[in-house]
PDB file of C-alpha atoms in Angstrom:
ATOM      1  CA  MET A   1     -59.795  32.864-141.806  1.00  0.00           C
ATOM      2  CA  LEU A   2     -58.991  36.496-142.496  1.00  0.00           C
ATOM      3  CA  SER A   3     -58.747  37.229-138.801  1.00  0.00           C
ATOM      4  CA  ALA A   4     -56.352  34.295-138.373  1.00  0.00           C
ATOM      5  CA  LEU A   5     -54.143  35.653-141.165  1.00  0.00           C
ATOM      6  CA  LEU A   6     -54.156  39.110-139.592  1.00  0.00           C
ATOM      7  CA  ASP A   7     -53.294  37.664-136.195  1.00  0.00           C
ATOM      8  CA  GLY A   8     -50.440  35.665-137.712  1.00  0.00           C
ATOM      9  CA  TYR A   9     -49.153  38.732-139.572  1.00  0.00           C
ATOM     10  CA  ARG A  10     -49.270  40.802-136.374  1.00  0.00           C
ATOM     11  CA  HIS A  11     -47.515  38.122-134.353  1.00  0.00           C
ATOM     12  CA  HIS A  12     -44.815  37.022-136.828  1.00  0.00           C
ATOM     13  CA  ILE A  13     -44.191  40.287-138.709  1.00  0.00           C
ATOM     14  CA  VAL A  14     -45.279  43.350-136.748  1.00  0.00           C
ATOM     15  CA  ASP A  15     -44.437  42.194-133.237  1.00  0.00           C
ATOM     16  CA  ALA A  16     -41.146  40.701-134.468  1.00  0.00           C
ATOM     17  CA  HIS A  17     -40.186  44.115-136.007  1.00  0.00           C
ATOM     18  CA  LYS A  18     -39.948  42.599-139.489  1.00  0.00           C
ATOM     19  CA  GLN A  19     -42.525  44.764-141.263  1.00  0.00           C
ATOM     20  CA  PRO A  20     -39.912  46.933-143.097  1.00  0.00           C
ATOM     21  CA  LEU A  21     -38.189  43.811-144.419  1.00  0.00           C
ATOM     22  CA  PHE A  22     -41.559  42.296-145.374  1.00  0.00           C
ATOM     23  CA  LEU A  23     -42.542  45.449-147.294  1.00  0.00           C
ATOM     24  CA  LEU A  24     -39.122  45.421-148.970  1.00  0.00           C
ATOM     25  CA  LEU A  25     -39.767  41.868-150.176  1.00  0.00           C
ATOM     26  CA  VAL A  26     -43.273  42.781-151.384  1.00  0.00           C
ATOM     27  CA  GLY A  27     -41.944  45.793-153.290  1.00  0.00           C
ATOM     28  CA  PHE A  28     -39.150  43.656-154.749  1.00  0.00           C
ATOM     29  CA  ILE A  29     -41.483  40.977-156.115  1.00  0.00           C
ATOM     30  CA  VAL A  30     -44.290  43.272-157.294  1.00  0.00           C
ATOM     31  CA  SER A  31     -41.984  45.729-159.075  1.00  0.00           C
ATOM     32  CA  PHE A  32     -40.165  42.909-160.892  1.00  0.00           C
ATOM     33  CA  LEU A  33     -43.412  41.269-162.038  1.00  0.00           C
ATOM     34  CA  LEU A  34     -44.965  44.565-163.151  1.00  0.00           C
ATOM     35  CA  ILE A  35     -41.908  45.706-165.076  1.00  0.00           C
ATOM     36  CA  ARG A  36     -41.663  42.318-166.804  1.00  0.00           C
ATOM     37  CA  VAL A  37     -45.301  42.586-167.835  1.00  0.00           C
ATOM     38  CA  SER A  38     -44.582  46.078-169.150  1.00  0.00           C
ATOM     39  CA  THR A  39     -41.533  45.026-171.172  1.00  0.00           C
ATOM     40  CA  ARG A  40     -43.352  42.030-172.647  1.00  0.00           C
ATOM     41  CA  LEU A  41     -46.231  44.265-173.730  1.00  0.00           C
ATOM     42  CA  ILE A  42     -43.721  46.671-175.303  1.00  0.00           C
ATOM     43  CA  ARG A  43     -42.016  43.766-177.043  1.00  0.00           C
ATOM     44  CA  ALA A  44     -45.371  42.552-178.394  1.00  0.00           C
ATOM     45  CA  GLN A  45     -46.055  46.115-179.655  1.00  0.00           C
ATOM     46  CA  VAL A  46     -49.430  46.374-177.944  1.00  0.00           C
ATOM     47  CA  ARG A  47     -51.007  49.609-179.190  1.00  0.00           C
ATOM     48  CA  TRP A  48     -52.712  50.732-176.005  1.00  0.00           C
ATOM     49  CA  TRP A  49     -49.594  50.334-173.852  1.00  0.00           C
ATOM     50  CA  PRO A  50     -47.531  53.537-173.366  1.00  0.00           C
ATOM     51  CA  GLY A  51     -44.218  51.950-174.374  1.00  0.00           C
ATOM     52  CA  ASN A  52     -40.664  53.038-173.595  1.00  0.00           C
ATOM     53  CA  VAL A  53     -39.778  56.337-171.953  1.00  0.00           C
ATOM     54  CA  THR A  54     -37.880  58.210-174.688  1.00  0.00           C
ATOM     55  CA  PRO A  55     -37.796  61.974-174.044  1.00  0.00           C
ATOM     56  CA  GLY A  56     -36.041  63.665-176.959  1.00  0.00           C
ATOM     57  CA  GLY A  57     -35.200  60.284-178.493  1.00  0.00           C
ATOM     58  CA  LEU A  58     -33.191  59.148-175.440  1.00  0.00           C
ATOM     59  CA  HIS A  59     -34.255  55.705-174.206  1.00  0.00           C
ATOM     60  CA  ILE A  60     -34.294  55.790-170.409  1.00  0.00           C
ATOM     61  CA  HIS A  61     -34.026  52.281-168.964  1.00  0.00           C
ATOM     62  CA  HIS A  62     -36.082  51.439-165.903  1.00  0.00           C
ATOM     63  CA  MET A  63     -32.912  50.793-163.896  1.00  0.00           C
ATOM     64  CA  VAL A  64     -32.555  54.593-163.768  1.00  0.00           C
ATOM     65  CA  PHE A  65     -35.867  54.857-161.926  1.00  0.00           C
ATOM     66  CA  GLY A  66     -34.780  51.941-159.753  1.00  0.00           C
ATOM     67  CA  LEU A  67     -31.640  53.819-158.722  1.00  0.00           C
ATOM     68  CA  GLY A  68     -33.863  56.710-157.674  1.00  0.00           C
ATOM     69  CA  PHE A  69     -35.937  54.428-155.465  1.00  0.00           C
ATOM     70  CA  LEU A  70     -32.794  52.875-153.984  1.00  0.00           C
ATOM     71  CA  LEU A  71     -31.378  56.291-153.110  1.00  0.00           C
ATOM     72  CA  LEU A  72     -34.708  57.397-151.680  1.00  0.00           C
ATOM     73  CA  GLY A  73     -35.028  54.320-149.490  1.00  0.00           C
ATOM     74  CA  GLY A  74     -31.408  54.169-148.359  1.00  0.00           C
ATOM     75  CA  ILE A  75     -30.879  57.848-147.634  1.00  0.00           C
ATOM     76  CA  GLY A  76     -34.358  58.182-146.125  1.00  0.00           C
ATOM     77  CA  VAL A  77     -33.656  55.540-143.470  1.00  0.00           C
ATOM     78  CA  PHE A  78     -30.546  57.398-142.318  1.00  0.00           C
ATOM     79  CA  ALA A  79     -32.221  60.797-142.492  1.00  0.00           C
ATOM     80  CA  THR A  80     -35.144  59.732-140.284  1.00  0.00           C
ATOM     81  CA  ASN A  81     -32.984  57.542-138.000  1.00  0.00           C
ATOM     82  CA  GLY A  82     -35.167  54.534-138.830  1.00  0.00           C
ATOM     83  CA  GLY A  83     -38.204  55.976-137.113  1.00  0.00           C
ATOM     84  CA  HIS A  84     -41.693  54.547-137.505  1.00  0.00           C
ATOM     85  CA  PRO A  85     -43.623  54.736-139.872  1.00  0.00           C
ATOM     86  CA  TRP A  86     -40.986  56.149-142.240  1.00  0.00           C
ATOM     87  CA  ILE A  87     -38.867  53.000-142.145  1.00  0.00           C
ATOM     88  CA  ASP A  88     -41.809  51.002-143.542  1.00  0.00           C
ATOM     89  CA  TRP A  89     -42.250  53.335-146.495  1.00  0.00           C
ATOM     90  CA  PHE A  90     -38.535  53.536-147.162  1.00  0.00           C
ATOM     91  CA  GLY A  91     -38.292  49.746-146.999  1.00  0.00           C
ATOM     92  CA  LEU A  92     -41.012  49.513-149.649  1.00  0.00           C
ATOM     93  CA  ALA A  93     -39.194  52.079-151.813  1.00  0.00           C
ATOM     94  CA  PHE A  94     -35.918  50.182-151.474  1.00  0.00           C
ATOM     95  CA  GLY A  95     -37.597  46.936-152.529  1.00  0.00           C
ATOM     96  CA  ILE A  96     -39.090  48.617-155.613  1.00  0.00           C
ATOM     97  CA  GLY A  97     -35.630  49.888-156.512  1.00  0.00           C
ATOM     98  CA  CYS A  98     -34.148  46.403-156.115  1.00  0.00           C
ATOM     99  CA  GLY A  99     -36.716  44.927-158.495  1.00  0.00           C
ATOM    100  CA  LEU A 100     -36.178  47.600-161.158  1.00  0.00           C
ATOM    101  CA  VAL A 101     -32.373  47.571-160.991  1.00  0.00           C
ATOM    102  CA  LEU A 102     -31.842  43.807-160.820  1.00  0.00           C
ATOM    103  CA  ASP A 103     -34.259  43.286-163.705  1.00  0.00           C
ATOM    104  CA  GLU A 104     -31.558  44.920-165.836  1.00  0.00           C
ATOM    105  CA  PHE A 105     -28.617  43.386-164.002  1.00  0.00           C
ATOM    106  CA  ALA A 106     -27.350  41.783-167.240  1.00  0.00           C
ATOM    107  CA  LEU A 107     -27.201  45.194-168.926  1.00  0.00           C
ATOM    108  CA  ILE A 108     -25.037  46.518-166.100  1.00  0.00           C
ATOM    109  CA  LEU A 109     -22.825  43.418-166.188  1.00  0.00           C
ATOM    110  CA  HIS A 110     -22.254  43.397-169.970  1.00  0.00           C
ATOM    111  CA  LEU A 111     -22.553  47.178-170.511  1.00  0.00           C
ATOM    112  CA  ASP A 112     -24.749  46.359-173.488  1.00  0.00           C
ATOM    113  CA  ASP A 113     -28.468  46.100-174.242  1.00  0.00           C
ATOM    114  CA  VAL A 114     -28.776  42.322-173.814  1.00  0.00           C
ATOM    115  CA  TYR A 115     -32.213  42.432-172.169  1.00  0.00           C
ATOM    116  CA  TRP A 116     -33.883  40.067-174.651  1.00  0.00           C
ATOM    117  CA  SER A 117     -30.799  37.997-175.475  1.00  0.00           C
ATOM    118  CA  GLU A 118     -29.544  34.798-173.905  1.00  0.00           C
ATOM    119  CA  GLN A 119     -27.185  36.822-171.694  1.00  0.00           C
ATOM    120  CA  GLY A 120     -30.211  38.685-170.354  1.00  0.00           C
ATOM    121  CA  ARG A 121     -31.203  35.616-168.340  1.00  0.00           C
ATOM    122  CA  LYS A 122     -28.569  36.622-165.787  1.00  0.00           C
ATOM    123  CA  SER A 123     -31.022  39.314-164.689  1.00  0.00           C
ATOM    124  CA  VAL A 124     -33.604  36.675-163.791  1.00  0.00           C
ATOM    125  CA  ASP A 125     -30.921  34.729-161.895  1.00  0.00           C
ATOM    126  CA  ALA A 126     -30.066  37.852-159.900  1.00  0.00           C
ATOM    127  CA  VAL A 127     -33.708  38.643-159.137  1.00  0.00           C
ATOM    128  CA  ILE A 128     -34.540  35.115-157.972  1.00  0.00           C
ATOM    129  CA  LEU A 129     -31.425  34.941-155.790  1.00  0.00           C
ATOM    130  CA  GLY A 130     -32.222  38.349-154.293  1.00  0.00           C
ATOM    131  CA  ILE A 131     -35.796  37.320-153.509  1.00  0.00           C
ATOM    132  CA  LEU A 132     -34.707  34.018-151.962  1.00  0.00           C
ATOM    133  CA  LEU A 133     -32.061  35.654-149.769  1.00  0.00           C
ATOM    134  CA  THR A 134     -34.524  38.296-148.587  1.00  0.00           C
ATOM    135  CA  ALA A 135     -37.146  35.646-147.860  1.00  0.00           C
ATOM    136  CA  LEU A 136     -34.629  33.613-145.849  1.00  0.00           C
ATOM    137  CA  LEU A 137     -33.779  36.704-143.802  1.00  0.00           C
ATOM    138  CA  LEU A 138     -37.465  37.280-143.221  1.00  0.00           C
ATOM    139  CA  THR A 139     -37.989  33.732-141.956  1.00  0.00           C
ATOM    140  CA  GLY A 140     -35.188  34.113-139.417  1.00  0.00           C
ATOM    141  CA  TYR A 141     -32.117  32.667-141.135  1.00  0.00           C
ATOM    142  CA  VAL A 142     -28.859  34.398-140.203  1.00  0.00           C
ATOM    143  CA  PRO A 143     -25.946  34.619-142.666  1.00  0.00           C
ATOM    144  CA  LEU A 144     -23.042  32.146-142.387  1.00  0.00           C
ATOM    145  CA  GLY A 145     -24.607  30.114-139.581  1.00  0.00           C
ATOM    146  CA  VAL A 146     -24.258  32.792-136.911  1.00  0.00           C
ATOM    147  CA  VAL A 147     -26.323  31.970-133.820  1.00  0.00           C
ATOM    148  CA  PRO A 148     -27.963  35.088-132.312  1.00  0.00           C
ATOM    149  CA  GLY A 149     -26.826  35.690-128.739  1.00  0.00           C
ATOM    150  CA  GLN A 150     -23.696  33.577-129.069  1.00  0.00           C
ATOM    151  CA  ASP A 151     -21.179  34.831-126.499  1.00  0.00           C
ATOM    152  CA  THR A 152     -18.020  32.969-127.517  1.00  0.00           C
ATOM    153  CA  ARG A 153     -16.134  35.386-129.721  1.00  0.00           C
ATOM    154  CA  TRP A 154     -13.619  32.923-131.136  1.00  0.00           C
ATOM    155  CA  GLY A 155     -16.323  30.356-131.727  1.00  0.00           C
ATOM    156  CA  LEU A 156     -18.281  32.934-133.703  1.00  0.00           C
ATOM    157  CA  VAL A 157     -15.209  33.855-135.742  1.00  0.00           C
ATOM    158  CA  ALA A 158     -14.526  30.166-136.468  1.00  0.00           C
ATOM    159  CA  VAL A 159     -18.109  29.500-137.602  1.00  0.00           C
ATOM    160  CA  ILE A 160     -18.136  32.535-139.887  1.00  0.00           C
ATOM    161  CA  GLY A 161     -14.690  31.756-141.305  1.00  0.00           C
ATOM    162  CA  VAL A 162     -15.406  28.097-142.061  1.00  0.00           C
ATOM    163  CA  ASN A 163     -18.798  28.755-143.643  1.00  0.00           C
ATOM    164  CA  ALA A 164     -17.430  31.662-145.713  1.00  0.00           C
ATOM    165  CA  LEU A 165     -14.579  29.450-146.956  1.00  0.00           C
ATOM    166  CA  VAL A 166     -16.995  26.667-147.911  1.00  0.00           C
ATOM    167  CA  CYS A 167     -19.212  29.163-149.789  1.00  0.00           C
ATOM    168  CA  LEU A 168     -16.139  30.421-151.654  1.00  0.00           C
ATOM    169  CA  VAL A 169     -15.145  26.869-152.650  1.00  0.00           C
ATOM    170  CA  ALA A 170     -18.672  26.192-153.926  1.00  0.00           C
ATOM    171  CA  LEU A 171     -18.570  29.371-156.014  1.00  0.00           C
ATOM    172  CA  LEU A 172     -15.139  28.497-157.428  1.00  0.00           C
ATOM    173  CA  LYS A 173     -16.535  25.099-158.427  1.00  0.00           C
ATOM    174  CA  GLY A 174     -19.191  26.843-160.502  1.00  0.00           C
ATOM    175  CA  LYS A 175     -22.045  26.148-158.067  1.00  0.00           C
ATOM    176  CA  VAL A 176     -23.425  29.697-158.037  1.00  0.00           C
ATOM    177  CA  TRP A 177     -26.835  28.880-156.593  1.00  0.00           C
ATOM    178  CA  THR A 178     -25.605  26.618-153.806  1.00  0.00           C
ATOM    179  CA  GLY A 179     -22.716  28.963-153.048  1.00  0.00           C
ATOM    180  CA  LEU A 180     -24.886  32.060-152.663  1.00  0.00           C
ATOM    181  CA  LEU A 181     -27.805  30.363-150.957  1.00  0.00           C
ATOM    182  CA  GLY A 182     -25.288  28.646-148.698  1.00  0.00           C
ATOM    183  CA  ILE A 183     -24.601  32.052-147.157  1.00  0.00           C
ATOM    184  CA  MET A 184     -28.002  31.733-145.503  1.00  0.00           C
ATOM    185  CA  VAL A 185     -28.237  27.916-145.353  1.00  0.00           C
ATOM    186  CA  PRO A 186     -24.682  26.589-144.779  1.00  0.00           C
ATOM    187  CA  GLY A 187     -25.661  22.997-145.587  1.00  0.00           C
ATOM    188  CA  LEU A 188     -26.209  23.883-149.238  1.00  0.00           C
ATOM    189  CA  SER A 189     -22.713  25.315-149.633  1.00  0.00           C
ATOM    190  CA  TRP A 190     -21.214  22.169-148.074  1.00  0.00           C
ATOM    191  CA  ILE A 191     -22.981  20.033-150.687  1.00  0.00           C
ATOM    192  CA  GLY A 192     -21.684  22.229-153.507  1.00  0.00           C
ATOM    193  CA  ALA A 193     -18.149  22.273-152.094  1.00  0.00           C
ATOM    194  CA  ILE A 194     -17.894  18.476-151.678  1.00  0.00           C
ATOM    195  CA  ARG A 195     -19.252  17.467-155.082  1.00  0.00           C
ATOM    196  CA  LEU A 196     -17.313  17.605-158.352  1.00  0.00           C
ATOM    197  CA  ALA A 197     -16.739  21.002-159.916  1.00  0.00           C
ATOM    198  CA  ARG A 198     -18.413  22.027-163.145  1.00  0.00           C
ATOM    199  CA  PRO A 199     -16.047  21.588-166.149  1.00  0.00           C
ATOM    200  CA  GLY A 200     -15.843  25.283-167.040  1.00  0.00           C
ATOM    201  CA  SER A 201     -15.301  26.507-163.476  1.00  0.00           C
ATOM    202  CA  PRO A 202     -12.030  27.994-162.151  1.00  0.00           C
ATOM    203  CA  TRP A 203     -11.652  25.025-159.787  1.00  0.00           C
ATOM    204  CA  ALA A 204     -11.771  22.576-162.716  1.00  0.00           C
ATOM    205  CA  ARG A 205      -9.174  24.571-164.641  1.00  0.00           C
ATOM    206  CA  TRP A 206      -6.843  24.652-161.644  1.00  0.00           C
ATOM    207  CA  ARG A 207      -7.335  21.207-160.143  1.00  0.00           C
ATOM    208  CA  TYR A 208      -8.483  18.933-162.984  1.00  0.00           C
ATOM    209  CA  ALA A 209      -5.936  19.894-165.669  1.00  0.00           C
ATOM    210  CA  ASP A 210      -3.645  17.005-164.668  1.00  0.00           C
ATOM    211  CA  ARG A 211      -6.483  14.666-163.676  1.00  0.00           C
ATOM    212  CA  PRO A 212      -8.166  13.532-166.908  1.00  0.00           C
ATOM    213  CA  ARG A 213     -10.362  10.934-165.191  1.00  0.00           C
ATOM    214  CA  ARG A 214     -11.821  13.467-162.796  1.00  0.00           C
ATOM    215  CA  MET A 215     -12.381  15.937-165.639  1.00  0.00           C
ATOM    216  CA  ALA A 216     -14.123  13.214-167.650  1.00  0.00           C
ATOM    217  CA  ARG A 217     -16.386  12.456-164.664  1.00  0.00           C
ATOM    218  CA  ALA A 218     -17.208  16.140-164.327  1.00  0.00           C
ATOM    219  CA  ILE A 219     -18.096  16.385-168.025  1.00  0.00           C
ATOM    220  CA  ARG A 220     -20.311  13.280-167.853  1.00  0.00           C
ATOM    221  CA  ARG A 221     -22.082  14.626-164.778  1.00  0.00           C
ATOM    222  CA  GLU A 222     -22.523  17.995-166.492  1.00  0.00           C
ATOM    223  CA  ARG A 223     -24.144  16.352-169.499  1.00  0.00           C
ATOM    224  CA  ARG A 224     -26.312  14.011-167.451  1.00  0.00           C
ATOM    225  CA  LEU A 225     -27.537  16.163-164.573  1.00  0.00           C
ATOM    226  CA  HIS A 226     -27.230  19.794-165.577  1.00  0.00           C
ATOM    227  CA  ALA A 227     -28.864  19.197-168.960  1.00  0.00           C
ATOM    228  CA  ARG A 228     -32.120  18.341-167.154  1.00  0.00           C
ATOM    229  CA  THR A 229     -31.900  21.248-164.736  1.00  0.00           C
ATOM    230  CA  ASP A 230     -31.058  23.629-167.581  1.00  0.00           C
ATOM    231  CA  ARG A 231     -34.172  22.553-169.467  1.00  0.00           C
ATOM    232  CA  ALA A 232     -36.336  23.092-166.383  1.00  0.00           C
ATOM    233  CA  ARG A 233     -34.624  26.423-165.710  1.00  0.00           C
ATOM    234  CA  THR A 234     -35.181  27.550-169.310  1.00  0.00           C
ATOM    235  CA  TRP A 235     -38.872  26.650-169.144  1.00  0.00           C
ATOM    236  CA  LEU A 236     -39.332  28.491-165.849  1.00  0.00           C
ATOM    237  CA  PHE A 237     -37.457  31.589-166.997  1.00  0.00           C
ATOM    238  CA  ASP A 238     -39.405  31.702-170.266  1.00  0.00           C
ATOM    239  CA  LEU A 239     -42.612  31.541-168.240  1.00  0.00           C
ATOM    240  CA  ILE A 240     -41.559  34.319-165.863  1.00  0.00           C
ATOM    241  CA  ALA A 241     -39.580  36.684-168.051  1.00  0.00           C
ATOM    242  CA  GLY A 242     -40.226  35.660-171.649  1.00  0.00           C
ATOM    243  CA  ALA A 243     -38.077  33.769-174.135  1.00  0.00           C
ATOM    244  CA  PRO A 244     -34.966  35.504-175.520  1.00  0.00           C
ATOM    245  CA  ASP A 245     -34.777  36.667-179.109  1.00  0.00           C
ATOM    246  CA  LYS A 246     -33.529  34.224-181.719  1.00  0.00           C
ATOM    247  CA  VAL A 247     -30.437  35.709-183.375  1.00  0.00           C
ATOM    248  CA  PRO A 248     -30.391  35.157-187.189  1.00  0.00           C
ATOM    249  CA  ALA A 249     -27.481  33.142-188.540  1.00  0.00           C
ATOM    250  CA  GLY A 250     -26.092  36.074-190.553  1.00  0.00           C
ATOM    251  CA  HIS A 251     -26.427  38.624-187.760  1.00  0.00           C
ATOM    252  CA  PRO A 252     -23.117  39.995-186.388  1.00  0.00           C
ATOM    253  CA  LYS A 253     -24.125  39.017-182.839  1.00  0.00           C
ATOM    254  CA  ALA A 254     -24.466  35.398-183.959  1.00  0.00           C
ATOM    255  CA  HIS A 255     -20.694  35.211-184.474  1.00  0.00           C
ATOM    256  CA  ALA A 256     -20.060  36.519-180.972  1.00  0.00           C
ATOM    257  CA  VAL A 257     -22.467  33.944-179.530  1.00  0.00           C
ATOM    258  CA  ALA A 258     -20.752  31.166-181.501  1.00  0.00           C
ATOM    259  CA  GLU A 259     -17.329  32.283-180.279  1.00  0.00           C
ATOM    260  CA  ARG A 260     -18.500  32.250-176.668  1.00  0.00           C
ATOM    261  CA  MET A 261     -19.977  28.764-177.074  1.00  0.00           C
ATOM    262  CA  ALA A 262     -16.758  27.503-178.705  1.00  0.00           C
ATOM    263  CA  ALA A 263     -14.649  28.979-175.905  1.00  0.00           C
ATOM    264  CA  LYS A 264     -16.894  27.350-173.323  1.00  0.00           C
ATOM    265  CA  ALA A 265     -16.612  23.986-175.099  1.00  0.00           C
ATOM    266  CA  LEU A 266     -12.815  24.241-175.292  1.00  0.00           C
ATOM    267  CA  ALA A 267     -12.677  25.030-171.582  1.00  0.00           C
ATOM    268  CA  HIS A 268     -14.243  21.606-170.932  1.00  0.00           C
ATOM    269  CA  ARG A 269     -11.486  19.803-172.816  1.00  0.00           C
ATOM    270  CA  ARG A 270      -8.018  19.067-171.558  1.00  0.00           C
ATOM    271  CA  PRO A 271      -5.103  19.995-173.866  1.00  0.00           C
ATOM    272  CA  ALA A 272      -3.676  17.008-175.701  1.00  0.00           C
ATOM    273  CA  THR A 273      -0.532  15.460-174.205  1.00  0.00           C
ATOM    274  CA  PRO A 274       1.960  13.478-176.309  1.00  0.00           C
ATOM    275  CA  VAL A 275       2.834   9.893-175.491  1.00  0.00           C
ATOM    276  CA  GLY A 276       6.101  10.916-173.844  1.00  0.00           C
ATOM    277  CA  GLY A 277       4.192  12.755-171.131  1.00  0.00           C
ATOM    278  CA  ARG A 278       5.317  16.267-172.105  1.00  0.00           C
ATOM    279  CA  ARG A 279       2.923  18.816-173.488  1.00  0.00           C
ATOM    280  CA  ALA A 280       3.639  20.395-176.820  1.00  0.00           C
ATOM    281  CA  VAL A 281       5.043  23.886-176.411  1.00  0.00           C
ATOM    282  CA  ALA A 282       3.692  26.524-178.763  1.00  0.00           C
ATOM    283  CA  PRO A 283       6.363  28.345-180.806  1.00  0.00           C
ATOM    284  CA  ASP A 284       7.338  31.718-179.486  1.00  0.00           C
ATOM    285  CA  ALA A 285       5.524  34.398-181.486  1.00  0.00           C
ATOM    286  CA  THR A 286       8.153  36.972-180.434  1.00  0.00           C
ATOM    287  CA  ASP A 287      11.071  35.131-182.114  1.00  0.00           C
ATOM    288  CA  PRO A 288      12.902  37.760-184.277  1.00  0.00           C
ATOM    289  CA  ALA A 289      13.790  35.266-186.998  1.00  0.00           C
ATOM    290  CA  ARG A 290      10.192  34.068-187.183  1.00  0.00           C
ATOM    291  CA  GLN A 291       8.916  37.646-187.424  1.00  0.00           C
ATOM    292  CA  ALA A 292      11.440  38.458-190.169  1.00  0.00           C
ATOM    293  CA  ARG A 293      10.337  35.452-192.260  1.00  0.00           C
ATOM    294  CA  ALA A 294       6.690  36.460-191.820  1.00  0.00           C
ATOM    295  CA  GLN A 295       7.434  40.019-192.954  1.00  0.00           C
ATOM    296  CA  ARG A 296       9.286  38.726-196.045  1.00  0.00           C
ATOM    297  CA  ARG A 297       6.325  36.509-196.930  1.00  0.00           C
ATOM    298  CA  ARG A 298       3.919  39.438-196.609  1.00  0.00           C
ATOM    299  CA  ARG A 299       6.110  41.692-198.796  1.00  0.00           C
ATOM    300  CA  THR A 300       6.419  38.930-201.380  1.00  0.00           C
ATOM    301  CA  VAL A 301       2.645  38.440-201.537  1.00  0.00           C
ATOM    302  CA  ARG A 302       2.021  42.194-201.847  1.00  0.00           C
ATOM    303  CA  ALA A 303       4.594  42.495-204.642  1.00  0.00           C
ATOM    304  CA  GLY A 304       3.062  39.606-206.565  1.00  0.00           C
ATOM    305  CA  ARG A 305       6.297  37.611-206.656  1.00  0.00           C
ATOM    306  CA  PRO A 306       6.311  33.842-206.123  1.00  0.00           C
ATOM    307  CA  ARG A 307       7.199  32.718-202.629  1.00  0.00           C
ATOM    308  CA  THR A 308      10.579  31.060-202.076  1.00  0.00           C
ATOM    309  CA  THR A 309      11.548  28.162-199.903  1.00  0.00           C
ATOM    310  CA  ALA A 310      14.390  27.996-197.379  1.00  0.00           C
ATOM    311  CA  THR A 311      16.855  27.260-200.270  1.00  0.00           C
ATOM    312  CA  GLY A 312      15.878  30.475-202.076  1.00  0.00           C
ATOM    313  CA  LYS A 313      14.064  28.663-204.943  1.00  0.00           C
ATOM    314  CA  PRO A 314      10.340  28.976-205.779  1.00  0.00           C
ATOM    315  CA  PRO A 315       8.264  26.032-204.567  1.00  0.00           C
ATOM    316  CA  GLN A 316       7.481  23.412-207.208  1.00  0.00           C
ATOM    317  CA  ARG A 317       3.828  22.850-208.005  1.00  0.00           C
ATOM    318  CA  ALA A 318       2.536  19.307-207.927  1.00  0.00           C
ATOM    319  CA  ARG A 319       1.659  17.957-211.353  1.00  0.00           C
TER     320      ARG A 319
END
C-alpha cells in the first residue's frame, strides 16, 4: 500500500511539477493547526507551554513571523529563478507564512485584537477559503473556467469576462463562499448569482428597496436556510479554532456588538412608506432657523429658566 501511495505521489505530484504547490498546501494547513493549538494552550493558561512572545513587554503577534516566511518564500523564488530544489523549500516557507498571517486576518481587517471575539471568526473563513482554493489549483482547476491550450483569444476573453462578472454578482449578493469558490468552479458562482440576495447585502439594498415582496422572501430564506448553516458553521469553527469569548453585559465592547447587531437588523428592514406612496422626508438638520431654536433651548436649560413655547409663554404643566 505504501508503494502504491508513493507511486501515485510521484505520478500525480512530482511528474506533474506540482510538488512546490503541494508543499505550500502542507505548510499552510500544518502551520494553521499548530498555531491554533498554541493559542488555545495559551488561552487555557497551561503552565508548561511557553506562552506569548513578549520581549520587553511588547506582544509580538504570530502574523509578524508569518510575514517573514512570506517574504522569504516570495523573494527566494525570484532570487533562485525557481530552480530545483529551492522552489520546493520556498513553497513550503510561503505556505507556513500563509497559515500564520491568515490566522490573524481579522486583526488586520479590524486593526484591533479581535482574535478571540466573534469578529475573529473571519480569520477561520479566510484560512478555509485559502486552503480550498489552493487545493483546487492542486487538483487541476484553472481560475474563471480558462481551458489550458485554448487558442481562440476572443473566446478566452469572453469566458473570463462572463465568469468574472458572475462571481462579482454573487459577491454583491452576499454569497461570499460561492463567489470566491466560483473563481475556481464557475458553476458555484452561477448558483449564487441566480438565487436571491442575502438581506444585508449591497445587492439587496440597491435592488430590493422598492420590491418589498422580494425583500420579504429574502428575509424568510435567510431565517430558514442560513440559520441551519450558521449553526453548523459555528460548531465546526468552535471545533477547529475554539469558541469566542463571551463579552459581559456591562463591558464596553458589548455596546459595540449590540450596535452592530442593531445596524444589521435595520439593514434587513425596508423604510416605512406612507399610504400616499411617498416616503417621509427627514427634516433638514442644517436649517438655520432650526439650529437657532436648538441653541436657544440649550441656553435656556443651562441658565435654569423655564422653556417657552412658540408664543413666548412657558408651557403649562398638566394637572
